[in-house]
Amino acid sequence: MKKRFVLWTAVLFPIYAFLVYLYLFHMAGTGVPAAYQGTAADPSTFMTAKELELSQEFSRYKDFLFFIGIPLEALIYLSVLVFGLSPIFKRFGEGVSRFSIIKIPIYVLLLSAFTWILTFPIDYAERKLSVTYGISTQSFSSWMQDLLLSFWIGTLIMIILITVLYSLMKRFTKRWWLYAWVLLIPFFVFMMYIQPVVIDPLYNDFSRLNDPVLEEKILNLADEADIPAERVYQVNMSEETNAMNAYVNGIGSNLRIVLWDTTLNNLKDKEVLFIMAHEIGHYVMDHLYLNLAAVILSSLIGLYIAYRVLHVVIRKWGAGWGVKHVADISSLPALFIILSLLSFASSPAELAISRSAEKAADQYAIEMTEDPQAAVGSFQKLTVNGLSDVNPPALVKFFRYGHPTMMDRISMLEEYKEK
């Protein structure tokens, strides 16, 4: 099994990478459709020739790294199973303690660290790419600090979830997926509640918007939309990136309206107001709660399918991997592979729904602000600032884009201007 795994990986992965390269760099079209040429959606009307060239290069390299990374994590988990590392991780945890509350966290930590190390080259390549093309301004030490912080936060959360999950597996062999889903619901709500005030501040400094006039205008928009906000926050992102962003997140008393300082530095007030109206539109149309409901529903479906498939996988290959049964913590890499495949399979539908929600928020924002010129200007500056591809290849849009393309968004605004 080991030799076959190495052979097939050594043959198929380079072929896959080469096909991705051919598609992105030689087969996918990069031109602007005739219907958009010369319009505000045509990047040649608001980008220099050099910016156009850089945006094409940056987008293609970034997309290449994304598609290369898709099968990598699954291959790592499969290698842990095939080469017998999973039982070794388990025995190490058992050597420390025979209690599940100790040995399972040790296993999760070892698996997470092993995966983190092997995926680090992709993370570093993405960082290097962003620095080379002037998107990231973050120092290597600061970037490493954030990366390690993400690792420990993610691992801690994973330890809690996996410890509970495998305890349920042992106690309820046929209904663990259902009980796990029931417990996930309050967890999702809790994470959504604490994200703005506990997790986000670990990475960046948040402060009250230092422009009281602009803050008042934004709060007036929020008040018009019945958003219970008393202040607008700005976050210091200019030390890390040149990209721009704004968002409304959190629920209840922890709801926050947030602007990156890069957005404030690069956009005019009217353009900022359009961006904020877009984010307010998500709140007004309950996209935050609909997204939460979608996550809850998809987790139910995913856990049930994983329950069915995991039993089949362990029954067929478990003995060769040294995995005794489904509730054995050594089966975790197999569970992760199944969940990764389910996530990949469902991502096009999820992204399509997201694009629809983003389009609705754009429409809400333009109707709220009634300033299409500022709206177009904000999207054009976002494109230039982030070296975005206004017309990405079809597969990139299908598997990556949770927003409509900039070409679609700007052309929608142009239609509004005509009306």
GROMACS .gro file of C-alpha atoms in nm:
model
  419
    1MET     CA    1   0.000   0.000   0.000
    2LYS     CA    2   0.285   0.237   0.084
    3LYS     CA    3   0.462   0.186  -0.248
    4ARG     CA    4   0.139   0.232  -0.444
    5PHE     CA    5   0.058   0.549  -0.253
    6VAL     CA    6   0.403   0.698  -0.320
    7LEU     CA    7   0.391   0.593  -0.687
    8TRP     CA    8   0.044   0.728  -0.756
    9THR     CA    9   0.116   1.051  -0.570
   10ALA     CA   10   0.446   1.099  -0.753
   11VAL     CA   11   0.271   1.050  -1.089
   12LEU     CA   12  -0.073   1.207  -1.046
   13PHE     CA   13   0.010   1.517  -0.841
   14PRO     CA   14   0.263   1.659  -1.092
   15ILE     CA   15   0.019   1.584  -1.376
   16TYR     CA   16  -0.256   1.766  -1.185
   17ALA     CA   17  -0.026   2.063  -1.117
   18PHE     CA   18   0.077   2.077  -1.484
   19LEU     CA   19  -0.287   2.072  -1.602
   20VAL     CA   20  -0.372   2.354  -1.359
   21TYR     CA   21  -0.077   2.552  -1.492
   22LEU     CA   22  -0.184   2.496  -1.853
   23TYR     CA   23  -0.539   2.607  -1.780
   24LEU     CA   24  -0.450   2.920  -1.585
   25PHE     CA   25  -0.156   3.046  -1.790
   26HIS     CA   26  -0.229   2.926  -2.142
   27MET     CA   27  -0.590   2.814  -2.191
   28ALA     CA   28  -0.804   3.052  -1.985
   29GLY     CA   29  -0.899   3.371  -2.162
   30THR     CA   30  -0.783   3.702  -2.015
   31GLY     CA   31  -0.949   3.950  -2.246
   32VAL     CA   32  -1.247   4.176  -2.190
   33PRO     CA   33  -1.570   4.075  -2.369
   34ALA     CA   34  -1.664   4.311  -2.650
   35ALA     CA   35  -1.978   4.425  -2.466
   36TYR     CA   36  -1.769   4.568  -2.183
   37GLN     CA   37  -1.486   4.727  -2.382
   38GLY     CA   38  -1.459   5.099  -2.324
   39THR     CA   39  -1.706   5.094  -2.032
   40ALA     CA   40  -1.632   5.164  -1.666
   41ALA     CA   41  -1.604   4.786  -1.619
   42ASP     CA   42  -1.316   4.767  -1.868
   43PRO     CA   43  -0.994   4.767  -1.660
   44SER     CA   44  -0.806   4.949  -1.937
   45THR     CA   45  -1.018   5.258  -1.859
   46PHE     CA   46  -0.899   5.285  -1.498
   47MET     CA   47  -0.577   5.080  -1.480
   48THR     CA   48  -0.242   5.148  -1.639
   49ALA     CA   49  -0.086   4.893  -1.872
   50LYS     CA   50   0.159   4.799  -1.596
   51GLU     CA   51  -0.120   4.754  -1.342
   52LEU     CA   52  -0.310   4.534  -1.587
   53GLU     CA   53  -0.004   4.317  -1.641
   54LEU     CA   54   0.063   4.287  -1.267
   55SER     CA   55  -0.300   4.204  -1.187
   56GLN     CA   56  -0.300   3.924  -1.446
   57GLU     CA   57   0.026   3.780  -1.314
   58PHE     CA   58  -0.068   3.810  -0.948
   59SER     CA   59  -0.412   3.656  -0.999
   60ARG     CA   60  -0.280   3.360  -1.197
   61TYR     CA   61  -0.004   3.277  -0.948
   62LYS     CA   62  -0.245   3.316  -0.655
   63ASP     CA   63  -0.503   3.090  -0.822
   64PHE     CA   64  -0.233   2.835  -0.903
   65LEU     CA   65  -0.130   2.813  -0.536
   66PHE     CA   66  -0.496   2.776  -0.436
   67PHE     CA   67  -0.561   2.483  -0.670
   68ILE     CA   68  -0.232   2.317  -0.576
   69GLY     CA   69  -0.326   2.341  -0.210
   70ILE     CA   70  -0.668   2.176  -0.255
   71PRO     CA   71  -0.547   1.812  -0.267
   72LEU     CA   72  -0.238   1.870  -0.053
   73GLU     CA   73  -0.401   1.853   0.290
   74ALA     CA   74  -0.597   1.540   0.196
   75LEU     CA   75  -0.272   1.379   0.075
   76ILE     CA   76  -0.107   1.464   0.406
   77TYR     CA   77  -0.387   1.301   0.606
   78LEU     CA   78  -0.377   0.998   0.377
   79SER     CA   79   0.000   0.968   0.423
   80VAL     CA   80  -0.050   0.974   0.802
   81LEU     CA   81  -0.279   0.672   0.762
   82VAL     CA   82  -0.080   0.482   0.499
   83PHE     CA   83   0.257   0.515   0.673
   84GLY     CA   84   0.117   0.421   1.014
   85LEU     CA   85   0.178   0.759   1.177
   86SER     CA   86  -0.174   0.775   1.316
   87PRO     CA   87  -0.129   0.482   1.560
   88ILE     CA   88   0.210   0.628   1.657
   89PHE     CA   89   0.049   0.961   1.747
   90LYS     CA   90  -0.215   0.769   1.943
   91ARG     CA   91   0.041   0.561   2.136
   92PHE     CA   92   0.235   0.874   2.225
   93GLY     CA   93  -0.079   1.023   2.377
   94GLU     CA   94  -0.152   0.699   2.562
   95GLY     CA   95   0.203   0.703   2.699
   96VAL     CA   96   0.132   1.037   2.859
   97SER     CA   97  -0.210   0.946   2.999
   98ARG     CA   98  -0.472   0.678   2.962
   99PHE     CA   99  -0.752   0.932   3.000
  100SER     CA  100  -0.921   1.052   2.679
  101ILE     CA  101  -0.930   1.409   2.806
  102ILE     CA  102  -0.549   1.406   2.785
  103LYS     CA  103  -0.456   1.160   2.510
  104ILE     CA  104  -0.700   1.295   2.249
  105PRO     CA  105  -0.572   1.655   2.278
  106ILE     CA  106  -0.214   1.527   2.243
  107TYR     CA  107  -0.310   1.333   1.931
  108VAL     CA  108  -0.485   1.638   1.779
  109LEU     CA  109  -0.185   1.858   1.860
  110LEU     CA  110   0.057   1.615   1.693
  111LEU     CA  111  -0.161   1.578   1.383
  112SER     CA  112  -0.215   1.954   1.358
  113ALA     CA  113   0.155   2.029   1.398
  114PHE     CA  114   0.250   1.768   1.137
  115THR     CA  115  -0.002   1.912   0.889
  116TRP     CA  116   0.099   2.271   0.965
  117ILE     CA  117   0.466   2.198   0.895
  118LEU     CA  118   0.395   2.025   0.563
  119THR     CA  119   0.158   2.298   0.441
  120PHE     CA  120   0.391   2.579   0.553
  121PRO     CA  121   0.560   2.606   0.209
  122ILE     CA  122   0.222   2.692   0.050
  123ASP     CA  123   0.152   2.951   0.320
  124TYR     CA  124   0.498   3.101   0.274
  125ALA     CA  125   0.464   3.106  -0.105
  126GLU     CA  126   0.132   3.293  -0.075
  127ARG     CA  127   0.291   3.543   0.161
  128LYS     CA  128   0.594   3.588  -0.065
  129LEU     CA  129   0.365   3.644  -0.364
  130SER     CA  130   0.167   3.914  -0.182
  131VAL     CA  131   0.486   4.089  -0.074
  132THR     CA  132   0.639   4.072  -0.422
  133TYR     CA  133   0.333   4.231  -0.583
  134GLY     CA  134   0.296   4.498  -0.316
  135ILE     CA  135  -0.022   4.369  -0.153
  136SER     CA  136   0.128   4.264   0.180
  137THR     CA  137   0.337   4.509   0.383
  138GLN     CA  138   0.371   4.281   0.685
  139SER     CA  139   0.716   4.187   0.813
  140PHE     CA  140   0.811   3.820   0.822
  141SER     CA  141   0.823   3.815   1.203
  142SER     CA  142   0.475   3.971   1.230
  143TRP     CA  143   0.343   3.729   0.969
  144MET     CA  144   0.490   3.432   1.155
  145GLN     CA  145   0.339   3.560   1.478
  146ASP     CA  146  -0.009   3.572   1.319
  147LEU     CA  147   0.041   3.231   1.158
  148LEU     CA  148   0.141   3.072   1.488
  149LEU     CA  149  -0.143   3.248   1.667
  150SER     CA  150  -0.388   3.106   1.411
  151PHE     CA  151  -0.235   2.761   1.460
  152TRP     CA  152  -0.279   2.766   1.837
  153ILE     CA  153  -0.630   2.914   1.829
  154GLY     CA  154  -0.738   2.666   1.561
  155THR     CA  155  -0.576   2.374   1.742
  156LEU     CA  156  -0.734   2.467   2.075
  157ILE     CA  157  -1.079   2.486   1.917
  158MET     CA  158  -1.014   2.160   1.733
  159ILE     CA  159  -0.905   1.986   2.054
  160ILE     CA  160  -1.232   2.078   2.224
  161LEU     CA  161  -1.444   1.970   1.927
  162ILE     CA  162  -1.260   1.641   1.863
  163THR     CA  163  -1.252   1.543   2.230
  164VAL     CA  164  -1.628   1.586   2.254
  165LEU     CA  165  -1.687   1.418   1.915
  166TYR     CA  166  -1.489   1.102   1.990
  167SER     CA  167  -1.646   1.077   2.335
  168LEU     CA  168  -1.984   1.075   2.161
  169MET     CA  169  -1.858   0.817   1.909
  170LYS     CA  170  -1.767   0.579   2.190
  171ARG     CA  171  -2.092   0.624   2.377
  172PHE     CA  172  -2.340   0.649   2.088
  173THR     CA  173  -2.214   0.436   1.800
  174LYS     CA  174  -2.516   0.498   1.574
  175ARG     CA  175  -2.629   0.847   1.676
  176TRP     CA  176  -2.305   1.029   1.749
  177TRP     CA  177  -2.340   1.241   1.434
  178LEU     CA  178  -2.680   1.370   1.550
  179TYR     CA  179  -2.571   1.451   1.905
  180ALA     CA  180  -2.256   1.617   1.772
  181TRP     CA  181  -2.468   1.835   1.545
  182VAL     CA  182  -2.696   1.937   1.832
  183LEU     CA  183  -2.391   2.047   2.034
  184LEU     CA  184  -2.246   2.234   1.735
  185ILE     CA  185  -2.543   2.471   1.713
  186PRO     CA  186  -2.470   2.664   2.036
  187PHE     CA  187  -2.098   2.647   1.952
  188PHE     CA  188  -2.153   2.821   1.616
  189VAL     CA  189  -2.368   3.089   1.780
  190PHE     CA  190  -2.112   3.138   2.059
  191MET     CA  191  -1.824   3.175   1.810
  192MET     CA  192  -2.023   3.427   1.607
  193TYR     CA  193  -2.089   3.622   1.928
  194ILE     CA  194  -1.729   3.634   2.056
  195GLN     CA  195  -1.551   3.672   1.719
  196PRO     CA  196  -1.555   4.057   1.710
  197VAL     CA  197  -1.459   4.116   2.073
  198VAL     CA  198  -1.231   3.823   2.162
  199ILE     CA  199  -1.070   3.667   1.854
  200ASP     CA  200  -1.033   3.960   1.609
  201PRO     CA  201  -0.852   4.186   1.862
  202LEU     CA  202  -0.586   3.916   1.908
  203TYR     CA  203  -0.460   3.994   1.558
  204ASN     CA  204  -0.507   4.371   1.523
  205ASP     CA  205  -0.572   4.690   1.717
  206PHE     CA  206  -0.928   4.822   1.704
  207SER     CA  207  -1.019   5.180   1.792
  208ARG     CA  208  -1.303   5.421   1.739
  209LEU     CA  209  -1.312   5.581   1.393
  210ASN     CA  210  -1.092   5.890   1.417
  211ASP     CA  211  -1.308   6.090   1.174
  212PRO     CA  212  -1.617   6.195   1.375
  213VAL     CA  213  -1.789   6.349   1.072
  214LEU     CA  214  -1.758   6.030   0.866
  215GLU     CA  215  -1.858   5.822   1.169
  216GLU     CA  216  -2.177   6.024   1.206
  217LYS     CA  217  -2.261   5.970   0.838
  218ILE     CA  218  -2.207   5.594   0.873
  219LEU     CA  219  -2.412   5.579   1.193
  220ASN     CA  220  -2.691   5.768   1.016
  221LEU     CA  221  -2.693   5.493   0.750
  222ALA     CA  222  -2.697   5.232   1.026
  223ASP     CA  223  -2.980   5.410   1.206
  224GLU     CA  224  -3.178   5.425   0.882
  225ALA     CA  225  -3.138   5.048   0.857
  226ASP     CA  226  -3.224   4.992   1.227
  227ILE     CA  227  -2.877   4.862   1.312
  228PRO     CA  228  -2.809   4.898   1.686
  229ALA     CA  229  -2.462   5.051   1.652
  230GLU     CA  230  -2.328   5.333   1.868
  231ARG     CA  231  -1.984   5.364   1.715
  232VAL     CA  232  -1.776   5.269   1.412
  233TYR     CA  233  -1.445   5.092   1.458
  234GLN     CA  234  -1.133   5.121   1.251
  235VAL     CA  235  -0.864   4.856   1.254
  236ASN     CA  236  -0.498   4.920   1.187
  237MET     CA  237  -0.425   4.703   0.882
  238SER     CA  238  -0.182   4.930   0.695
  239GLU     CA  239   0.110   4.767   0.876
  240GLU     CA  240   0.011   4.435   0.717
  241THR     CA  241  -0.150   4.502   0.381
  242ASN     CA  242  -0.240   4.756   0.115
  243ALA     CA  243  -0.570   4.579   0.049
  244MET     CA  244  -0.896   4.741   0.158
  245ASN     CA  245  -1.192   4.598   0.347
  246ALA     CA  246  -1.492   4.680   0.565
  247TYR     CA  247  -1.746   4.458   0.737
  248VAL     CA  248  -2.029   4.424   0.986
  249ASN     CA  249  -1.999   4.116   1.208
  250GLY     CA  250  -2.112   3.977   1.540
  251ILE     CA  251  -2.458   3.941   1.684
  252GLY     CA  252  -2.653   4.110   1.962
  253SER     CA  253  -2.458   4.351   2.180
  254ASN     CA  254  -2.130   4.241   2.016
  255LEU     CA  255  -2.225   4.363   1.668
  256ARG     CA  256  -1.952   4.580   1.518
  257ILE     CA  257  -1.917   4.805   1.213
  258VAL     CA  258  -1.551   4.792   1.112
  259LEU     CA  259  -1.337   4.975   0.855
  260TRP     CA  260  -0.978   4.898   0.769
  261ASP     CA  261  -0.760   5.207   0.785
  262THR     CA  262  -0.642   5.128   0.432
  263THR     CA  263  -1.000   5.180   0.314
  264LEU     CA  264  -1.016   5.515   0.489
  265ASN     CA  265  -0.680   5.619   0.340
  266ASN     CA  266  -0.767   5.531  -0.021
  267LEU     CA  267  -1.136   5.608  -0.066
  268LYS     CA  268  -1.332   5.931  -0.058
  269ASP     CA  269  -1.607   5.967   0.202
  270LYS     CA  270  -1.883   5.900  -0.053
  271GLU     CA  271  -1.706   5.585  -0.166
  272VAL     CA  272  -1.665   5.469   0.194
  273LEU     CA  273  -2.036   5.529   0.252
  274PHE     CA  274  -2.124   5.305  -0.044
  275ILE     CA  275  -1.898   5.029   0.090
  276MET     CA  276  -2.057   5.059   0.434
  277ALA     CA  277  -2.407   5.063   0.284
  278HIS     CA  278  -2.317   4.734   0.115
  279GLU     CA  279  -2.216   4.582   0.450
  280ILE     CA  280  -2.527   4.725   0.615
  281GLY     CA  281  -2.729   4.559   0.337
  282HIS     CA  282  -2.602   4.220   0.453
  283TYR     CA  283  -2.733   4.295   0.802
  284VAL     CA  284  -3.068   4.429   0.682
  285MET     CA  285  -3.129   4.125   0.464
  286ASP     CA  286  -3.030   3.893   0.750
  287HIS     CA  287  -2.739   3.746   0.556
  288LEU     CA  288  -2.543   3.698   0.879
  289TYR     CA  289  -2.819   3.482   1.026
  290LEU     CA  290  -2.896   3.308   0.698
  291ASN     CA  291  -2.529   3.218   0.670
  292LEU     CA  292  -2.538   3.081   1.024
  293ALA     CA  293  -2.848   2.876   0.938
  294ALA     CA  294  -2.676   2.744   0.623
  295VAL     CA  295  -2.370   2.641   0.824
  296ILE     CA  296  -2.591   2.460   1.077
  297LEU     CA  297  -2.785   2.279   0.804
  298SER     CA  298  -2.477   2.186   0.602
  299SER     CA  299  -2.304   2.056   0.915
  300LEU     CA  300  -2.599   1.822   0.977
  301ILE     CA  301  -2.577   1.685   0.623
  302GLY     CA  302  -2.199   1.666   0.637
  303LEU     CA  303  -2.188   1.483   0.969
  304TYR     CA  304  -2.444   1.227   0.855
  305ILE     CA  305  -2.259   1.155   0.530
  306ALA     CA  306  -1.930   1.137   0.721
  307TYR     CA  307  -2.089   0.889   0.965
  308ARG     CA  308  -2.195   0.666   0.675
  309VAL     CA  309  -1.875   0.688   0.475
  310LEU     CA  310  -1.636   0.661   0.771
  311HIS     CA  311  -1.779   0.322   0.870
  312VAL     CA  312  -1.723   0.192   0.518
  313VAL     CA  313  -1.370   0.332   0.494
  314ILE     CA  314  -1.256   0.194   0.831
  315ARG     CA  315  -1.414  -0.145   0.764
  316LYS     CA  316  -1.232  -0.170   0.432
  317TRP     CA  317  -0.890  -0.014   0.504
  318GLY     CA  318  -0.876   0.034   0.881
  319ALA     CA  319  -0.679  -0.284   0.954
  320GLY     CA  320  -0.405  -0.184   0.709
  321TRP     CA  321  -0.380   0.158   0.871
  322GLY     CA  322  -0.375   0.025   1.226
  323VAL     CA  323  -0.715   0.179   1.302
  324LYS     CA  324  -0.925  -0.062   1.510
  325HIS     CA  325  -1.269   0.099   1.482
  326VAL     CA  326  -1.448   0.426   1.401
  327ALA     CA  327  -1.430   0.557   1.760
  328ASP     CA  328  -1.054   0.499   1.764
  329ILE     CA  329  -0.887   0.845   1.758
  330SER     CA  330  -0.652   0.704   1.492
  331SER     CA  331  -0.944   0.733   1.247
  332LEU     CA  332  -0.936   1.115   1.268
  333PRO     CA  333  -0.730   1.166   0.948
  334ALA     CA  334  -0.984   0.956   0.755
  335LEU     CA  335  -1.266   1.170   0.898
  336PHE     CA  336  -1.080   1.487   0.797
  337ILE     CA  337  -1.035   1.355   0.442
  338ILE     CA  338  -1.408   1.283   0.413
  339LEU     CA  339  -1.503   1.626   0.548
  340SER     CA  340  -1.250   1.795   0.316
  341LEU     CA  341  -1.397   1.618   0.012
  342LEU     CA  342  -1.749   1.713   0.119
  343SER     CA  343  -1.643   2.074   0.168
  344PHE     CA  344  -1.481   2.085  -0.176
  345ALA     CA  345  -1.784   1.926  -0.342
  346SER     CA  346  -2.025   2.171  -0.182
  347SER     CA  347  -1.813   2.484  -0.231
  348PRO     CA  348  -1.944   2.576  -0.581
  349ALA     CA  349  -2.303   2.582  -0.454
  350GLU     CA  350  -2.205   2.776  -0.142
  351LEU     CA  351  -2.010   3.030  -0.349
  352ALA     CA  352  -2.300   3.071  -0.592
  353ILE     CA  353  -2.532   3.149  -0.301
  354SER     CA  354  -2.274   3.391  -0.162
  355ARG     CA  355  -2.245   3.570  -0.498
  356SER     CA  356  -2.621   3.611  -0.503
  357ALA     CA  357  -2.616   3.762  -0.153
  358GLU     CA  358  -2.333   3.998  -0.248
  359LYS     CA  359  -2.522   4.112  -0.556
  360ALA     CA  360  -2.828   4.183  -0.342
  361ALA     CA  361  -2.611   4.385  -0.101
  362ASP     CA  362  -2.470   4.586  -0.394
  363GLN     CA  363  -2.823   4.663  -0.511
  364TYR     CA  364  -2.926   4.763  -0.160
  365ALA     CA  365  -2.624   4.992  -0.125
  366ILE     CA  366  -2.679   5.177  -0.454
  367GLU     CA  367  -3.045   5.229  -0.375
  368MET     CA  368  -2.955   5.354  -0.028
  369THR     CA  369  -2.680   5.595  -0.133
  370GLU     CA  370  -2.807   5.684  -0.484
  371ASP     CA  371  -2.452   5.769  -0.586
  372PRO     CA  372  -2.349   5.536  -0.870
  373GLN     CA  373  -2.041   5.744  -0.948
  374ALA     CA  374  -1.901   5.691  -0.598
  375ALA     CA  375  -1.998   5.323  -0.616
  376VAL     CA  376  -1.814   5.271  -0.945
  377GLY     CA  377  -1.514   5.461  -0.812
  378SER     CA  378  -1.496   5.245  -0.500
  379PHE     CA  379  -1.496   4.922  -0.702
  380GLN     CA  380  -1.236   5.053  -0.945
  381LYS     CA  381  -1.006   5.154  -0.659
  382LEU     CA  382  -1.059   4.818  -0.487
  383THR     CA  383  -0.957   4.650  -0.813
  384VAL     CA  384  -0.642   4.857  -0.856
  385ASN     CA  385  -0.547   4.841  -0.491
  386GLY     CA  386  -0.579   4.463  -0.467
  387LEU     CA  387  -0.461   4.386  -0.823
  388SER     CA  388  -0.788   4.199  -0.871
  389ASP     CA  389  -0.878   4.016  -1.190
  390VAL     CA  390  -1.201   4.178  -1.313
  391ASN     CA  391  -1.276   3.883  -1.543
  392PRO     CA  392  -1.131   3.561  -1.393
  393PRO     CA  393  -1.133   3.223  -1.570
  394ALA     CA  394  -1.456   3.023  -1.534
  395LEU     CA  395  -1.311   2.756  -1.303
  396VAL     CA  396  -1.158   3.021  -1.078
  397LYS     CA  397  -1.491   3.196  -1.045
  398PHE     CA  398  -1.666   2.860  -0.990
  399PHE     CA  399  -1.435   2.745  -0.709
  400ARG     CA  400  -1.306   3.070  -0.557
  401TYR     CA  401  -1.537   3.365  -0.595
  402GLY     CA  402  -1.784   3.438  -0.317
  403HIS     CA  403  -1.845   3.781  -0.475
  404PRO     CA  404  -1.952   3.864  -0.829
  405THR     CA  405  -1.656   3.960  -1.045
  406MET     CA  406  -1.567   4.329  -1.049
  407MET     CA  407  -1.675   4.338  -1.412
  408ASP     CA  408  -2.021   4.213  -1.318
  409ARG     CA  409  -2.046   4.449  -1.021
  410ILE     CA  410  -1.940   4.761  -1.209
  411SER     CA  411  -2.159   4.680  -1.510
  412MET     CA  412  -2.457   4.646  -1.274
  413LEU     CA  413  -2.385   4.996  -1.145
  414GLU     CA  414  -2.356   5.125  -1.500
  415GLU     CA  415  -2.701   4.986  -1.573
  416TYR     CA  416  -2.832   5.162  -1.265
  417LYS     CA  417  -2.684   5.492  -1.389
  418GLU     CA  418  -2.860   5.447  -1.722
  419LYS     CA  419  -3.192   5.384  -1.548
   0.00000   0.00000   0.00000
